[in-house]
mmCIF file of C-alpha atoms and ligand atoms in Angstrom:
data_model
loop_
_atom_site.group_PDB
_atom_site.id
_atom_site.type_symbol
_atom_site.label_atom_id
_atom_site.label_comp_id
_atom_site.label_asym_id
_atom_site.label_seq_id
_atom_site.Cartn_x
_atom_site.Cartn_y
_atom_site.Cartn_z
ATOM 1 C CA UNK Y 1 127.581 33.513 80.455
ATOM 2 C CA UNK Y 2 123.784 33.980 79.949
ATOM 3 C CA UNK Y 3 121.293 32.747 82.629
ATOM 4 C CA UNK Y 4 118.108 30.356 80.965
ATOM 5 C CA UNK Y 5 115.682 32.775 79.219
ATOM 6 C CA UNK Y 6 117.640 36.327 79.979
ATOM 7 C CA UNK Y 7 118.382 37.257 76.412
ATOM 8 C CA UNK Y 8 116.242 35.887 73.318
ATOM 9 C CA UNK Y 9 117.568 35.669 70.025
ATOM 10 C CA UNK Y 10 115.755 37.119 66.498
ATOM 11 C CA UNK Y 11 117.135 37.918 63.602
ATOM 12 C CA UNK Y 12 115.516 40.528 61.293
ATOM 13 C CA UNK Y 13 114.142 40.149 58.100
ATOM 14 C CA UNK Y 14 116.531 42.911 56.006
ATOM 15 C CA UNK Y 15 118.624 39.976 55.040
ATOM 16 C CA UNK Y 16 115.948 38.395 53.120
ATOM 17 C CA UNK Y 17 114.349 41.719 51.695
ATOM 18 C CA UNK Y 18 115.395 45.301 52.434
ATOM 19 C CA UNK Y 19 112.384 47.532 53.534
ATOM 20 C CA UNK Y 20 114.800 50.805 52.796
ATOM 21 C CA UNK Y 21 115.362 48.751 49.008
ATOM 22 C CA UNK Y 22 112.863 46.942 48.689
ATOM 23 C CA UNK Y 23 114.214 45.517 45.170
ATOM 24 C CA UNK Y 24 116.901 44.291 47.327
ATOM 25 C CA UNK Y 25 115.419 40.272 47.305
ATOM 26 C CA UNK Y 26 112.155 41.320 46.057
ATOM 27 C CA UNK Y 27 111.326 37.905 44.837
ATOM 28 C CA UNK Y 28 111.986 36.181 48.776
ATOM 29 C CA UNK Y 29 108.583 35.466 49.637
ATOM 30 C CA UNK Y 30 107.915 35.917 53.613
ATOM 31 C CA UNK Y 31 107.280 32.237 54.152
ATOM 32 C CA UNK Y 32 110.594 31.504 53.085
ATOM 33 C CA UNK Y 33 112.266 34.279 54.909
ATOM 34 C CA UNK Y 34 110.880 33.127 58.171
ATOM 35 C CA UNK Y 35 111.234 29.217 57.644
ATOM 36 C CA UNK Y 36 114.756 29.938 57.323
ATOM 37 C CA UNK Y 37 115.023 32.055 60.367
ATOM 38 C CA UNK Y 38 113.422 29.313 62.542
ATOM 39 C CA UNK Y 39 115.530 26.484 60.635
ATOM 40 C CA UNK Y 40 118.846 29.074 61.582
ATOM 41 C CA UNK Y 41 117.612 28.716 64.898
ATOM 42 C CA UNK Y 42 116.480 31.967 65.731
ATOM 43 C CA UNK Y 43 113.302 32.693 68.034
ATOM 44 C CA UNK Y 44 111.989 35.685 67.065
ATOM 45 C CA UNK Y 45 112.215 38.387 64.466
ATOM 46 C CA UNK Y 46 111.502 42.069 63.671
ATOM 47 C CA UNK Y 47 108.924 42.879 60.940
ATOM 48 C CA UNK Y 48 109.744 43.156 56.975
ATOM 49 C CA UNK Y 49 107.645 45.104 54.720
ATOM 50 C CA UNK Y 50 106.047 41.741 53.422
ATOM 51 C CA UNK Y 51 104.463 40.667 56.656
ATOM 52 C CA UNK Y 52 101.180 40.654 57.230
ATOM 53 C CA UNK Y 53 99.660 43.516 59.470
ATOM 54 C CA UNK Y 54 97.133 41.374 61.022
ATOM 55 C CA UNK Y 55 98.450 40.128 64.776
ATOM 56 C CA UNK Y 56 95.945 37.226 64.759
ATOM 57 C CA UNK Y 57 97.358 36.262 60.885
ATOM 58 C CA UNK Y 58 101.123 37.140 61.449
ATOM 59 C CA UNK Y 59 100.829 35.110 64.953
ATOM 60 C CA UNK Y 60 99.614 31.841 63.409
ATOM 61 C CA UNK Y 61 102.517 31.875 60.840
ATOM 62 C CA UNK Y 62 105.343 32.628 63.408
ATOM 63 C CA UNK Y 63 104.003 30.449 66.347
ATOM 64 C CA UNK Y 64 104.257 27.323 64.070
ATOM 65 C CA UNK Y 65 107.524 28.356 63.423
ATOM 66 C CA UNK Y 66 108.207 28.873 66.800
ATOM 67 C CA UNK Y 67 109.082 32.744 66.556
ATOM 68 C CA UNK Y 68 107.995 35.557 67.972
ATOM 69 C CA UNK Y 69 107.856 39.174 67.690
ATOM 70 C CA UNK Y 70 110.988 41.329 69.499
ATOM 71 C CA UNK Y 71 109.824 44.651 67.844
ATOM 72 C CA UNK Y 72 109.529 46.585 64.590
ATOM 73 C CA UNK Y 73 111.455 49.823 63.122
ATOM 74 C CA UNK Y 74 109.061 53.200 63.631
ATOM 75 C CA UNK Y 75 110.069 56.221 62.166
ATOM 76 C CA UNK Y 76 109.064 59.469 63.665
ATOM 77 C CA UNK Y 77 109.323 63.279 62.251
ATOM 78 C CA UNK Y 78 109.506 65.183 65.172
ATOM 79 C CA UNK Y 79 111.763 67.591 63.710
ATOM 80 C CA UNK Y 80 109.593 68.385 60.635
ATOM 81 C CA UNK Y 81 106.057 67.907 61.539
ATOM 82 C CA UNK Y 82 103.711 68.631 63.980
ATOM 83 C CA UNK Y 83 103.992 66.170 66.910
ATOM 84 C CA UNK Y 84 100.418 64.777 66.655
ATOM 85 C CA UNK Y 85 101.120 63.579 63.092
ATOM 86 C CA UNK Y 86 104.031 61.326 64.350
ATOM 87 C CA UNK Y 87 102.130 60.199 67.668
ATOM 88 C CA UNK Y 88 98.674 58.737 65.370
ATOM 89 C CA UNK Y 89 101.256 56.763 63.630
ATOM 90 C CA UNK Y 90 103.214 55.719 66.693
ATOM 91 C CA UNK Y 91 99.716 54.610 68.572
ATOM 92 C CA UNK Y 92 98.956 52.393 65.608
ATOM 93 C CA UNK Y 93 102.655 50.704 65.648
ATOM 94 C CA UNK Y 94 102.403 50.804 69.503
ATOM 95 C CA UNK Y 95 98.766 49.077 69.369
ATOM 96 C CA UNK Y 96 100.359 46.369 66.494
ATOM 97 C CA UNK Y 97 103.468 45.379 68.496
ATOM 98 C CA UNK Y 98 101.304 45.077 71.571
ATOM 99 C CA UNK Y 99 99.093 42.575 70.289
ATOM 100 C CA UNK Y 100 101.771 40.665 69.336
ATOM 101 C CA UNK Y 101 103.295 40.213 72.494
ATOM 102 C CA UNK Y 102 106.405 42.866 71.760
ATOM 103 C CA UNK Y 103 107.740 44.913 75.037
ATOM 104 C CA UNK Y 104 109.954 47.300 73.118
ATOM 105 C CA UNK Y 105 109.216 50.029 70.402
ATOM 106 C CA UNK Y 106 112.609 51.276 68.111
ATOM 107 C CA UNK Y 107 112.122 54.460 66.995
ATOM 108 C CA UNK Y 108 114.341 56.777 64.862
ATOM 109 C CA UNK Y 109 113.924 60.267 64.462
ATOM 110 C CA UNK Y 110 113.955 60.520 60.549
ATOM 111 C CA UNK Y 111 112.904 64.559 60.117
ATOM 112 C CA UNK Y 112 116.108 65.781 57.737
ATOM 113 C CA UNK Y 113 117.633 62.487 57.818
ATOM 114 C CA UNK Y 114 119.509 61.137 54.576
ATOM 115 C CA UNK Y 115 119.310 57.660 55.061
ATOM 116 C CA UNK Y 116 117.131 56.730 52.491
ATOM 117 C CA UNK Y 117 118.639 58.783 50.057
ATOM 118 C CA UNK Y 118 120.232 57.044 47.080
ATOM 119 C CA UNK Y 119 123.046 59.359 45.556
ATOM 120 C CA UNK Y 120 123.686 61.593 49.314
ATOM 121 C CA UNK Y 121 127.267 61.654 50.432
ATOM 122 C CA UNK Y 122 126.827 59.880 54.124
ATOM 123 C CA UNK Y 123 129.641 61.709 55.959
ATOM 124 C CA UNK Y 124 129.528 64.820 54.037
ATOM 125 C CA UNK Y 125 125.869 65.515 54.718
ATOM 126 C CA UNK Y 126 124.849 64.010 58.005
ATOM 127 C CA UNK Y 127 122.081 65.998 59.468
ATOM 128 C CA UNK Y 128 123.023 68.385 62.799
ATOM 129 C CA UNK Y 129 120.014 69.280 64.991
ATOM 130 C CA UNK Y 130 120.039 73.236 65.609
ATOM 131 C CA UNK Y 131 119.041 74.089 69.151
ATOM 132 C CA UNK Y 132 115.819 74.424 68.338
ATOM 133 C CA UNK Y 133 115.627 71.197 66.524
ATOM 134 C CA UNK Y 134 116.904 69.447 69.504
ATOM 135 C CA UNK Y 135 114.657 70.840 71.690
ATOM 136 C CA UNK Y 136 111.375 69.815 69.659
ATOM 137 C CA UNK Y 137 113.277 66.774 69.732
ATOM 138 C CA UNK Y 138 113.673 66.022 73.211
ATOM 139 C CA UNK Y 139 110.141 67.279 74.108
ATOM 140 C CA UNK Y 140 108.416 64.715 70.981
ATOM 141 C CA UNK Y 141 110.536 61.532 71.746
ATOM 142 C CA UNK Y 142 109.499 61.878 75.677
ATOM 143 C CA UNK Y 143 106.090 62.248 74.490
ATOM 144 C CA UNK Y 144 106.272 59.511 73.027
ATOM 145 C CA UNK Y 145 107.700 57.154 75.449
ATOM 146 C CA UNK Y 146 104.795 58.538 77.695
ATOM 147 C CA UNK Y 147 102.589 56.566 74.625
ATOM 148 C CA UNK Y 148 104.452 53.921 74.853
ATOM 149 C CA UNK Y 149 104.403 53.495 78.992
ATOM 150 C CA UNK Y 150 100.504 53.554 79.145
ATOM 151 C CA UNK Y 151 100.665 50.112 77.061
ATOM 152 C CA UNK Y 152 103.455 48.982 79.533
ATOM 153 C CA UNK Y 153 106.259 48.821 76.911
ATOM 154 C CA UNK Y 154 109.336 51.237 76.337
ATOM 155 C CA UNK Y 155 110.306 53.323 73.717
ATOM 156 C CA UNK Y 156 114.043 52.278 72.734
ATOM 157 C CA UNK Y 157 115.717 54.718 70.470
ATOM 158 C CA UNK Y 158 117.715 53.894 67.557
ATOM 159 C CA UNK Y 159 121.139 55.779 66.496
ATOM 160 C CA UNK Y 160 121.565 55.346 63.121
ATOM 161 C CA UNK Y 161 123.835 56.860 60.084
ATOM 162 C CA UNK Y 162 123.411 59.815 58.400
ATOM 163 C CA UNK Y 163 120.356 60.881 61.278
ATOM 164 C CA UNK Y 164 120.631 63.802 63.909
ATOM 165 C CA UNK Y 165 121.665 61.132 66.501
ATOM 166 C CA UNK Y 166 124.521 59.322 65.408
ATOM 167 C CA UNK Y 167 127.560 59.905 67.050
ATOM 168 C CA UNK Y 168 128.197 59.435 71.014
ATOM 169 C CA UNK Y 169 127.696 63.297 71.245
ATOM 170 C CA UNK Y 170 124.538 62.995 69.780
ATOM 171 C CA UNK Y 171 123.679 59.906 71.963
ATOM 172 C CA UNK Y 172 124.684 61.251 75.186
ATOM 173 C CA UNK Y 173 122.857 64.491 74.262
ATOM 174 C CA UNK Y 174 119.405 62.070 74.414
ATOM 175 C CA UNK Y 175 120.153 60.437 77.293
ATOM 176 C CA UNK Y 176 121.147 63.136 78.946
ATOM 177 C CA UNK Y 177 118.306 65.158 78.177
ATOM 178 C CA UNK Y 178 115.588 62.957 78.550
ATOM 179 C CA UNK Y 179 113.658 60.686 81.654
ATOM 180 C CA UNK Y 180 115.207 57.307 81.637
ATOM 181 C CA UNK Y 181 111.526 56.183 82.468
ATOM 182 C CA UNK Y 182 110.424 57.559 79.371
ATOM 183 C CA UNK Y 183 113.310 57.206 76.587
ATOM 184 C CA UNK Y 184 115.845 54.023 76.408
ATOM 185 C CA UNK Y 185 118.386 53.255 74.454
ATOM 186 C CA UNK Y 186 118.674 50.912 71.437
ATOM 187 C CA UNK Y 187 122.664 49.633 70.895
ATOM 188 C CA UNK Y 188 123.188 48.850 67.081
ATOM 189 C CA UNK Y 189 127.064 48.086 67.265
ATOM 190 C CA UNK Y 190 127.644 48.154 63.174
ATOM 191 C CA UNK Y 191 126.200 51.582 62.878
ATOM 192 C CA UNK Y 192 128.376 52.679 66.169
ATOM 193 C CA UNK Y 193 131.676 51.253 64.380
ATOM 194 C CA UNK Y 194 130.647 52.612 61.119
ATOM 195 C CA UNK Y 195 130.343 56.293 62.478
ATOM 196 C CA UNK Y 196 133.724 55.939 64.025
ATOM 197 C CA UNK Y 197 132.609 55.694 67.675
ATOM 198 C CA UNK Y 198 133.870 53.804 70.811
ATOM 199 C CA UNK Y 199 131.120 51.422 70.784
ATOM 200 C CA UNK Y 200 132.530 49.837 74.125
ATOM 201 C CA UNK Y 201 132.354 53.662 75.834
ATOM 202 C CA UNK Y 202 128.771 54.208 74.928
ATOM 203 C CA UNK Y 203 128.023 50.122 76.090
ATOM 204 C CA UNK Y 204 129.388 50.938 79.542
ATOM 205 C CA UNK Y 205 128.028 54.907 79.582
ATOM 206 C CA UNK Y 206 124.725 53.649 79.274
ATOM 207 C CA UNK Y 207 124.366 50.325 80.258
ATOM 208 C CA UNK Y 208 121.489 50.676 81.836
ATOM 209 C CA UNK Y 209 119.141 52.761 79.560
ATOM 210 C CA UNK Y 210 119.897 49.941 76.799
ATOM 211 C CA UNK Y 211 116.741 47.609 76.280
ATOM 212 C CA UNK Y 212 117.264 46.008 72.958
ATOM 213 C CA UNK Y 213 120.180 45.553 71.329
ATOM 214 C CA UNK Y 214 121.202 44.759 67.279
ATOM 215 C CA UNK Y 215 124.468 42.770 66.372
ATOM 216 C CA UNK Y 216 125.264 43.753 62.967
ATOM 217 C CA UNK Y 217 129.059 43.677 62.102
ATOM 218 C CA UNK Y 218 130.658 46.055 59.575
ATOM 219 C CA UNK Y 219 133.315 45.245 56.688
ATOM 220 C CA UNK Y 220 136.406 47.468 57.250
ATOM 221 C CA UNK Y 221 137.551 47.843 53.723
ATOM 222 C CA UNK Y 222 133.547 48.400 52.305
ATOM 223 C CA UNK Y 223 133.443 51.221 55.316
ATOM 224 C CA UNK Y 224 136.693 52.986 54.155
ATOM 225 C CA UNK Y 225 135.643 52.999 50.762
ATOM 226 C CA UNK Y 226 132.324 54.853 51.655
ATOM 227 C CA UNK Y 227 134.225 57.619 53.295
ATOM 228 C CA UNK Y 228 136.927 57.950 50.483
ATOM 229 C CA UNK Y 229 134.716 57.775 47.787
ATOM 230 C CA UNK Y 230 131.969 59.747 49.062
ATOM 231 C CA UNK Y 231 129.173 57.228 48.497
ATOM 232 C CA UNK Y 232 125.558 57.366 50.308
ATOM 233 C CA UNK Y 233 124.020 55.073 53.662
ATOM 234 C CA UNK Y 234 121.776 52.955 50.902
ATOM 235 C CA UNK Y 235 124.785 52.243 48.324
ATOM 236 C CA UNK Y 236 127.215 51.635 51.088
ATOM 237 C CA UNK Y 237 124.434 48.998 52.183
ATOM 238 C CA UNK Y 238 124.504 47.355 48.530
ATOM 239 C CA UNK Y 239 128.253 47.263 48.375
ATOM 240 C CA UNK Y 240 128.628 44.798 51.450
ATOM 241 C CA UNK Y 241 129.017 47.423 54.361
ATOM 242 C CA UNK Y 242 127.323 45.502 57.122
ATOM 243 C CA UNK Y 243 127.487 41.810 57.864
ATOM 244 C CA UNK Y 244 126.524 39.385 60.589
ATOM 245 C CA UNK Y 245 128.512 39.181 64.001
ATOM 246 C CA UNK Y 246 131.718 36.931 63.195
ATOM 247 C CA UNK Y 247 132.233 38.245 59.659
ATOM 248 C CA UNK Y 248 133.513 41.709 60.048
ATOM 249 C CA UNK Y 249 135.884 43.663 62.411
ATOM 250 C CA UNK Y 250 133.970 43.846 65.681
ATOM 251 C CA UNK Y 251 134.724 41.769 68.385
ATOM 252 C CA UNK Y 252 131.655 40.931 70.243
ATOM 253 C CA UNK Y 253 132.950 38.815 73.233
ATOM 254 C CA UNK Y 254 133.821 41.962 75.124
ATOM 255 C CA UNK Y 255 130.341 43.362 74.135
ATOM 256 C CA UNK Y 256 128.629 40.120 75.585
ATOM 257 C CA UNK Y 257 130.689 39.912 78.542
ATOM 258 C CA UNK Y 258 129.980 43.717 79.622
ATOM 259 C CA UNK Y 259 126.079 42.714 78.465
ATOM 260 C CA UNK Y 260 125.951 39.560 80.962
ATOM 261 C CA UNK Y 261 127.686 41.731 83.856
ATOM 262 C CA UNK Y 262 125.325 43.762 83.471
ATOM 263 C CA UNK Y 263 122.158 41.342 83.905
ATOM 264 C CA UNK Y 264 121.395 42.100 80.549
ATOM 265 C CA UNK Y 265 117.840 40.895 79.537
ATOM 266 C CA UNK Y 266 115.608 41.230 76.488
ATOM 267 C CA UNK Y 267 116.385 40.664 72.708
ATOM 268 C CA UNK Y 268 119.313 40.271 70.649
ATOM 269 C CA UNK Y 269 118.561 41.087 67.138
ATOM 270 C CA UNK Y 270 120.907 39.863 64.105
ATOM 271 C CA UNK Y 271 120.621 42.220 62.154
ATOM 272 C CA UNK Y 272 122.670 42.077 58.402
ATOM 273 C CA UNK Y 273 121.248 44.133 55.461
ATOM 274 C CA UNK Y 274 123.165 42.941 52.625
ATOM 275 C CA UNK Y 275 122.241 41.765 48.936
ATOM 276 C CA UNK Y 276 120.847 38.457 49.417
ATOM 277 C CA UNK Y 277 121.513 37.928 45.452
ATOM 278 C CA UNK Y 278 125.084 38.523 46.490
ATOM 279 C CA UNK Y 279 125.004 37.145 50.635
ATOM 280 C CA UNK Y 280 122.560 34.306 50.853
ATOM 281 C CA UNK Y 281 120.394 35.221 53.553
ATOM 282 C CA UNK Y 282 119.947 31.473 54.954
ATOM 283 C CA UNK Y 283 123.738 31.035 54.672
ATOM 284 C CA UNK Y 284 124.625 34.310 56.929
ATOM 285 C CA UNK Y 285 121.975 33.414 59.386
ATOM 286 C CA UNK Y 286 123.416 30.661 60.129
ATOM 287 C CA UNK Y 287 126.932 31.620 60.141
ATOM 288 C CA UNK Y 288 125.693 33.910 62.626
ATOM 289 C CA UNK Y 289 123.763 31.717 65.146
ATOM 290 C CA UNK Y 290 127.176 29.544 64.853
ATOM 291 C CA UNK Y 291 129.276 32.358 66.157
ATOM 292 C CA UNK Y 292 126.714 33.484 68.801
ATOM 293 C CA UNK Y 293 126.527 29.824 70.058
ATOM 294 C CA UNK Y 294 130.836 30.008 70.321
ATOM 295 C CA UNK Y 295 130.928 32.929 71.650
ATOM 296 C CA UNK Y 296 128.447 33.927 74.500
ATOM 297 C CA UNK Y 297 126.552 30.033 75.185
ATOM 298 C CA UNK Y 298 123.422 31.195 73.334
HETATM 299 O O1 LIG Z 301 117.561 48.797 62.561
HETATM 300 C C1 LIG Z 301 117.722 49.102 61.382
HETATM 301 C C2 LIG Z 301 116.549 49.168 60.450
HETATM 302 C C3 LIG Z 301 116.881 49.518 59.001
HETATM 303 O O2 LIG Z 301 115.777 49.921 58.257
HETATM 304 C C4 LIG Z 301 118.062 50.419 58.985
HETATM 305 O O3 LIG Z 301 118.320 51.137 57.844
HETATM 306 C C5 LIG Z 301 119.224 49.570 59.461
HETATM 307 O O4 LIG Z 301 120.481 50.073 59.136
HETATM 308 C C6 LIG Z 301 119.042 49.347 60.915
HETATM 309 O O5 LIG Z 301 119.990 49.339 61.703
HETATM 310 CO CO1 CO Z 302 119.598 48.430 63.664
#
């Protein structure tokens, strides 16, 4: 399906510890987290909150592992504070990823999000941008993927729950209102499934703004529960909402197909916050690799 070296496959690190809980497998040490990655037979990974910040350090301990870096989560407040505040920070993360080899920056616009709030109702109290919001918006994130073009790499954007870009409304809004040299697209199918949108639509919409993509499955009956009962992003994480590919309701064989069509290349990211006390984190990943391997030749 895939040609030799088109897509690469990582796996991130939330499995092992949670950077938005960080209690959440506190006691994995990093060494562990990505010996088990490489021994899953991943070849690369995004970057946990317990990895060291030094490229030359962080390189020696993934190159004898034989991983490498795909990218790492930035979080930018373009909606409430001044731009340069959020562009220092981005040049940093821009200059780190660089130096380790990365060619794509996620970013997610976390100014009003809810996210990372504990007891927050995550359908009740999703963020909407007001006009104004999404104009600041619009202007910031370009400005940013200008940052991130003068290093050669691209800025790919993440939609994510309970943030002012999360449904396929929101999502076309971006694309539509921003340079496709300056601003591509991220595709995280479990939080596309778990807003309620038609993941395959906004695959085939924008096919070709998407430059990194995360395969995180969702739990059907953990998702339904978080909309009856009201409960927040962070504790629908704890109670099991997302899984790897294979173990919840998405079918990803139409996802790879359309993904191969397309000529497809860069990372594919596994990507499966759950309890590790509860989902053992060397267990999923390789229940995952399994059902990549059966169902796209990877
Ligand atoms: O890419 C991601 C990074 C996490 O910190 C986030 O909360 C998760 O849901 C995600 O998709
Ligand atoms: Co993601």
């Amino acid at each position: 399906m895939f040609k030799e070296g088109q897509v690469k496959l990582a796996i991130a690190p939330i499995g092992w510890t949670n950077d938005d809980m960080p209690e959440l497998g506190g006691t994995v040490t990093f060494e562990q987290c990505i010996s088990e990655m490489a021994l899953a037979g991943f070849s690369g990974s995004e970057v946990g909150n317990k990895y060291p910040r030094d490229p030359v350090i962080l390189n020696k301990y993934l190159s004898i592992r034989g991983l490498e870096i795909a990218s790492a989560w930035f979080s930018s407040f373009l909606t409430s504070k001044p731009f340069e505040e959020t562009a220092e920070d981005f040049k940093v993360h821009r200059d780190f990823l660089h130096a380790m080899g990365a060619k794509v920056i996620v970013v997610s616009e976390q100014g009003n999000s809810i996210q990372g709030q504990m007891d927050t109702a995550l359908f009740e109290n999703k963020p909407v941008f007001s006009e104004e919001e999404w104009t600041v918006f619009l202007d910031g994130i370009q400005r940013l993927g200008d940052l991130a073009a003068e290093k050669e790499m691209k800025l790919v954007y993440h939609h994510h729950m309970g943030t002012g870009v999360q449904t396929t409304e929101e999502i076309t809004r971006l694309m539509e209102g921003t340079d496709p040299n300056k601003v591509s697209l991220l595709y995280d199918t479990g939080h596309l499934v778990f807003s309620g949108e038609d993941y395959l639509e906004v695959l085939t919409k924008y096919m070709d703004r998407i430059h990194h993509v995360h395969l995180k499955d969702v739990r059907a009956d953990v998702a339904q529960k978080v909309r009856d009962e009201k409960v927040s992003f962070l504790q629908g994480v704890k109670q099991g909402v997302f899984t790897v590919p294979g173990d919840g309701l998405i079918d990803f064989k139409p996802i790879f197909k359309l993904l191969s069509e397309a000529n497809y290349e860069g990372w594919f990211v596994v990507e499966a916050e759950q309890d590790p006390a509860i989902a053992n984190p060397f267990e999923y990943a390789v229940k995952a690799r399994k059902y990549i391997r059966e169902n796209c030749g990877l």
